[in-house]
Short mmCIF file of C-alpha atoms in Angstrom, two decimals:
data_model
loop_
_atom_site.label_atom_id
_atom_site.label_comp_id
_atom_site.label_asym_id
_atom_site.label_seq_id
_atom_site.Cartn_x
_atom_site.Cartn_y
_atom_site.Cartn_z
CA MET A 7 41.61 41.11 -57.19
CA LYS A 8 38.87 42.39 -58.83
CA THR A 9 37.70 40.18 -62.18
CA PHE A 10 36.52 41.32 -65.25
CA ILE A 11 34.04 39.43 -67.22
CA VAL A 12 33.56 40.04 -70.31
CA PHE A 13 31.57 38.87 -73.37
CA ALA A 14 30.02 35.48 -73.71
CA LEU A 15 31.40 33.26 -76.29
CA ALA A 16 30.15 30.22 -77.82
CA ILE A 17 32.03 27.59 -76.51
CA ALA A 18 31.90 24.08 -75.85
CA THR A 19 30.58 23.64 -71.98
CA VAL A 20 31.87 20.90 -69.61
CA SER A 21 29.93 17.84 -69.38
CA ALA A 22 26.88 17.99 -66.48
CA ALA A 23 28.04 14.80 -65.54
CA ASN A 24 31.25 16.34 -64.58
CA LEU A 25 30.38 20.07 -63.58
CA ASP A 26 27.18 22.25 -63.21
CA VAL A 27 29.52 25.23 -64.30
CA ALA A 28 30.23 26.39 -67.88
CA LEU A 29 33.97 27.75 -68.80
CA GLN A 30 33.94 31.07 -70.24
CA PRO A 31 37.05 33.48 -71.35
CA ALA A 32 37.88 36.03 -69.28
CA PHE A 33 40.67 37.72 -68.05
CA ALA A 34 42.80 36.70 -65.47
CA SER A 35 41.00 37.10 -61.97
CA GLY A 36 44.49 37.21 -60.22
CA ARG A 37 44.49 33.54 -58.92
CA ILE A 38 47.52 31.52 -58.66
CA ILE A 39 46.67 27.88 -58.94
CA ASN A 40 49.28 25.66 -57.21
CA GLY A 41 51.84 28.49 -56.45
CA TYR A 42 54.30 29.33 -53.79
CA GLU A 43 55.74 32.15 -51.81
CA ALA A 44 58.37 33.91 -53.92
CA GLN A 45 61.76 34.24 -52.30
CA LYS A 46 62.45 38.46 -51.15
CA GLY A 47 64.01 40.28 -53.39
CA GLU A 48 63.04 37.50 -56.59
CA ALA A 49 61.22 39.77 -58.60
CA PRO A 50 62.41 43.08 -57.98
CA TYR A 51 60.87 44.08 -61.04
CA ILE A 52 56.87 43.52 -60.80
CA VAL A 53 54.87 45.98 -59.34
CA SER A 54 51.61 46.26 -57.78
CA LEU A 55 48.85 49.03 -59.84
CA LYS A 56 46.79 50.08 -56.88
CA SER A 57 43.39 52.02 -56.63
CA ILE A 58 41.47 51.72 -53.41
CA SER A 59 43.21 48.01 -53.63
CA HIS A 60 45.45 46.27 -55.71
CA PHE A 61 43.71 45.66 -59.01
CA CYS A 62 46.49 44.46 -61.54
CA ALA A 63 50.18 44.11 -61.95
CA GLY A 64 52.85 45.54 -64.25
CA SER A 65 56.39 45.11 -64.50
CA ILE A 66 59.62 47.67 -64.32
CA ILE A 67 61.29 47.44 -68.40
CA ASP A 68 63.16 51.10 -67.47
CA GLU A 69 63.18 53.31 -64.66
CA ASN A 70 60.53 55.43 -66.40
CA TRP A 71 58.64 52.66 -68.18
CA VAL A 72 56.28 50.02 -66.71
CA LEU A 73 54.83 47.46 -69.21
CA THR A 74 51.53 45.63 -68.54
CA ALA A 75 47.93 44.44 -70.31
CA ALA A 76 45.41 47.19 -71.86
CA HIS A 77 43.13 45.77 -70.02
CA CYS A 78 44.39 46.98 -66.70
CA LEU A 79 44.43 50.61 -67.99
CA ILE A 80 41.06 51.92 -66.87
CA TYR A 81 41.39 54.46 -64.34
CA ASP A 82 42.17 58.25 -64.77
CA SER A 83 44.37 57.73 -61.60
CA PHE A 84 45.98 55.13 -59.34
CA SER A 85 49.70 54.05 -57.53
CA VAL A 86 52.15 52.07 -58.90
CA VAL A 87 54.07 50.21 -56.22
CA ALA A 88 57.28 48.63 -56.85
CA GLY A 89 59.33 46.75 -54.12
CA LEU A 90 56.62 45.43 -52.40
CA HIS A 91 56.67 41.84 -51.31
CA SER A 92 54.36 41.57 -48.19
CA ARG A 93 51.00 43.84 -49.05
CA ASN A 94 51.22 44.48 -45.44
CA ASP A 95 54.88 45.81 -45.23
CA GLU A 96 55.52 48.81 -47.38
CA SER A 97 58.42 49.85 -45.38
CA ASN A 98 60.87 49.55 -48.16
CA VAL A 99 58.87 50.48 -51.28
CA GLN A 100 58.68 53.29 -54.02
CA ILE A 101 55.12 54.75 -54.79
CA ARG A 102 54.49 56.54 -58.01
CA LYS A 103 51.27 58.29 -59.06
CA VAL A 104 49.61 58.02 -61.79
CA THR A 105 47.51 61.22 -62.13
CA SER A 106 45.94 61.37 -65.35
CA LYS A 107 45.23 59.15 -68.54
CA SER A 108 48.04 61.01 -70.38
CA GLN A 109 50.55 59.02 -68.27
CA TYR A 110 49.79 55.52 -70.05
CA VAL A 111 49.54 54.03 -73.55
CA VAL A 112 46.86 51.59 -74.88
CA HIS A 113 47.82 49.71 -77.92
CA GLU A 114 45.98 51.20 -80.76
CA ASP A 115 44.44 47.85 -81.86
CA TYR A 116 42.99 46.76 -78.52
CA GLY A 117 39.16 46.07 -78.67
CA GLY A 118 38.63 46.42 -75.01
CA GLY A 119 37.69 42.69 -74.55
CA VAL A 120 39.35 39.21 -74.62
CA GLY A 121 41.32 38.92 -77.28
CA PRO A 122 45.18 40.06 -79.20
CA ASN A 123 46.83 43.46 -78.54
CA ASP A 124 46.42 43.55 -74.62
CA VAL A 125 49.60 45.51 -73.78
CA GLY A 126 50.19 48.73 -72.46
CA LEU A 127 52.43 50.83 -70.87
CA ILE A 128 52.31 53.10 -67.93
CA TYR A 129 55.10 56.24 -67.72
CA ILE A 130 56.78 57.38 -64.67
CA PRO A 131 57.85 60.91 -65.31
CA GLU A 132 60.20 60.91 -61.70
CA GLY A 133 61.14 57.44 -62.45
CA PHE A 134 62.02 54.78 -60.00
CA ASP A 135 65.38 54.26 -57.87
CA LEU A 136 66.98 50.83 -59.88
CA ASN A 137 69.91 51.43 -57.34
CA ALA A 138 68.46 51.60 -53.84
CA LEU A 139 69.15 48.81 -52.04
CA ASN A 140 67.43 47.71 -48.31
CA ARG A 141 68.94 47.51 -44.95
CA ASP A 142 69.57 43.84 -45.83
CA GLY A 143 71.66 44.68 -49.19
CA VAL A 144 69.19 43.74 -51.39
CA ALA A 145 68.03 45.91 -54.47
CA SER A 146 64.12 45.65 -53.81
CA VAL A 147 63.36 47.31 -57.16
CA GLY A 148 64.90 46.61 -60.33
CA LYS A 149 63.67 46.27 -64.20
CA VAL A 150 63.35 43.11 -66.02
CA SER A 151 64.85 42.68 -69.79
CA LEU A 152 62.62 42.55 -72.93
CA PRO A 153 63.56 39.20 -74.85
CA SER A 154 66.58 39.27 -76.53
CA GLY A 155 65.62 37.17 -79.29
CA LYS A 156 68.56 34.59 -78.71
CA TYR A 157 66.50 32.21 -76.17
CA GLU A 158 63.42 30.16 -77.08
CA SER A 159 60.22 31.87 -75.26
CA THR A 160 59.04 28.57 -74.82
CA GLY A 161 59.96 26.11 -72.10
CA ASP A 162 60.49 26.44 -68.46
CA GLY A 163 59.18 29.60 -67.02
CA LYS A 164 58.11 31.73 -63.68
CA LEU A 165 54.87 33.45 -63.32
CA PHE A 166 55.01 36.05 -60.38
CA GLY A 167 51.58 37.76 -58.78
CA TRP A 168 49.55 38.34 -55.68
CA GLY A 169 46.29 36.68 -56.89
CA ARG A 170 44.13 34.09 -54.50
CA ASP A 171 45.83 30.95 -54.02
CA ASN A 172 44.12 27.86 -54.23
CA SER A 173 41.79 28.51 -51.27
CA GLY A 174 40.51 31.56 -52.21
CA ALA A 175 42.68 33.76 -49.82
CA LEU A 176 44.13 36.87 -50.74
CA PRO A 177 47.90 35.76 -49.85
CA ASN A 178 49.95 38.45 -47.82
CA VAL A 179 53.38 37.47 -49.60
CA LEU A 180 54.24 37.45 -53.46
CA GLN A 181 53.36 33.86 -55.09
CA THR A 182 55.28 32.37 -57.64
CA LEU A 183 54.55 29.39 -60.04
CA ASP A 184 56.78 27.30 -62.21
CA ALA A 185 55.28 27.81 -65.55
CA LYS A 186 55.38 25.69 -68.89
CA ILE A 187 55.24 27.86 -71.72
CA ILE A 188 53.77 27.16 -75.01
CA GLY A 189 53.88 28.54 -78.45
CA TYR A 190 50.96 29.83 -80.29
CA SER A 191 50.22 26.63 -82.01
CA GLU A 192 50.20 24.36 -79.37
CA CYS A 193 48.18 26.39 -77.13
CA LYS A 194 45.49 26.95 -79.88
CA ALA A 195 45.06 22.89 -80.63
CA ALA A 196 44.50 22.78 -76.76
CA LEU A 197 41.90 25.57 -76.58
CA PRO A 198 37.92 24.89 -77.48
CA LEU A 199 37.86 25.83 -81.38
CA PHE A 200 36.57 29.24 -80.93
CA ALA A 201 39.14 30.48 -78.73
CA PRO A 202 39.98 33.93 -79.29
CA ILE A 203 43.66 33.42 -79.17
CA LYS A 204 46.05 35.08 -82.11
CA ASP A 205 49.51 33.96 -83.42
CA VAL A 206 50.62 37.41 -80.62
CA ASN A 207 49.60 34.98 -78.22
CA ILE A 208 51.51 32.49 -75.83
CA CYS A 209 50.67 30.07 -73.18
CA SER A 210 51.12 28.36 -69.98
CA TYR A 211 50.31 24.77 -69.94
CA ASN A 212 50.78 21.60 -68.08
CA ALA A 213 48.48 19.18 -69.65
CA GLY A 214 45.76 17.27 -67.45
CA THR A 215 46.25 19.71 -64.12
CA THR A 216 44.73 23.32 -63.21
CA ASP A 217 48.17 24.41 -63.05
CA GLY A 218 48.82 28.10 -64.89
CA ALA A 219 44.94 28.26 -65.47
CA CYS A 220 43.93 31.93 -65.04
CA ASN A 221 47.07 32.27 -62.94
CA GLY A 222 48.43 35.59 -61.60
CA ASP A 223 47.58 38.99 -62.02
CA SER A 224 46.35 40.45 -64.94
CA GLY A 225 49.24 42.49 -66.34
CA GLY A 226 51.96 40.61 -64.51
CA PRO A 227 54.82 38.85 -65.77
CA LEU A 228 55.73 36.03 -67.15
CA VAL A 229 59.49 35.47 -67.42
CA ILE A 230 62.55 32.83 -67.99
CA ASN A 231 65.50 32.57 -66.92
CA THR A 232 68.53 33.06 -69.42
CA ASP A 233 72.31 32.75 -69.32
CA ALA A 234 72.41 36.18 -70.00
CA GLY A 235 69.60 37.37 -67.01
CA VAL A 236 65.82 37.44 -66.65
CA GLU A 237 63.54 38.10 -69.64
CA GLN A 238 60.14 38.94 -69.86
CA VAL A 239 58.54 36.60 -72.46
CA GLY A 240 54.68 37.09 -71.40
CA ILE A 241 51.75 39.62 -69.94
CA VAL A 242 49.37 38.05 -68.15
CA SER A 243 46.14 38.78 -70.43
CA TRP A 244 43.38 36.11 -69.63
CA GLY A 245 41.83 32.26 -69.44
CA TYR A 246 39.08 30.02 -69.23
CA THR A 247 37.29 30.65 -65.45
CA PRO A 248 36.09 29.10 -63.21
CA CYS A 249 40.01 29.26 -62.63
CA ALA A 250 39.66 26.21 -60.07
CA ILE A 251 38.21 23.85 -62.39
CA THR A 252 39.52 24.77 -66.22
CA LYS A 253 42.51 22.76 -67.52
CA TYR A 254 43.18 24.64 -70.64
CA PRO A 255 46.13 26.84 -71.28
CA SER A 256 46.30 30.60 -69.87
CA VAL A 257 47.34 33.09 -72.17
CA TYR A 258 49.45 35.66 -72.13
CA THR A 259 50.12 38.29 -74.33
CA SER A 260 53.93 38.11 -76.12
CA VAL A 261 56.05 40.31 -75.54
CA SER A 262 58.25 39.75 -78.47
CA ALA A 263 55.49 40.38 -80.66
CA TYR A 264 55.25 43.86 -79.35
CA GLN A 265 58.60 44.70 -78.92
CA LYS A 266 58.53 47.16 -82.00
CA TRP A 267 55.67 48.89 -80.75
CA ILE A 268 57.15 48.80 -77.34
CA THR A 269 60.33 50.56 -78.29
CA GLU A 270 58.61 52.62 -80.59
CA LYS A 271 56.25 54.28 -77.83
CA ILE A 272 59.30 55.03 -75.39
CA ARG A 273 60.99 56.65 -78.02
CA ASN A 274 58.08 59.02 -78.60
#
């Protein structure tokens, strides 16, 4: 996946005795660290955003709407591919075209770099068929629920994406990662002093490991399983790079923090 490296931030560097590279905040590079193959149909709500090739992910929240990161919405036209599991098998996918910028909405306060308000919506006029079944009876395309407010948005969660794995190879099959989700205060304490994190962010973090570092495709879903079903609590936003060595948390846009904005944009 294309990596978007943004402004350099004054941050502490890793000791030269250990590493000859400085860590910096950047948009998620598409790398799922320590992930594993997802089961077919496990995340029917995830979509691949494709220009010439896959560049970001998103999630279906309604038959006509896809939730993603604002920094992913940079092209005038692209494809939204739903129902994809193996990248080399599009036999059961649903492809919808975005033909102009009028089909998507970027948060008005998004500043264009690493930081808060990294949320956007894509409108799909013809809609996705959420009732279609594959030959094996599995519904390959579905929607994910927004936070109901009945459950904590922290704790055990899962991340999905087609990002590069530990070896640097681009996996053919959708990957997933078991993620420990933490709130703003705990995340801020685990990041460098001047990290551009705000109270509209949540993070995934497993102290002392590279798990969750820069993981998943930008715009993709961080979810939790509840008694009422799967709820999306985060949108992959940014992390410290290089991904393979940083042990800082990965940062997500908190869906609940923007739920009013999402509802209003869909209604309008």
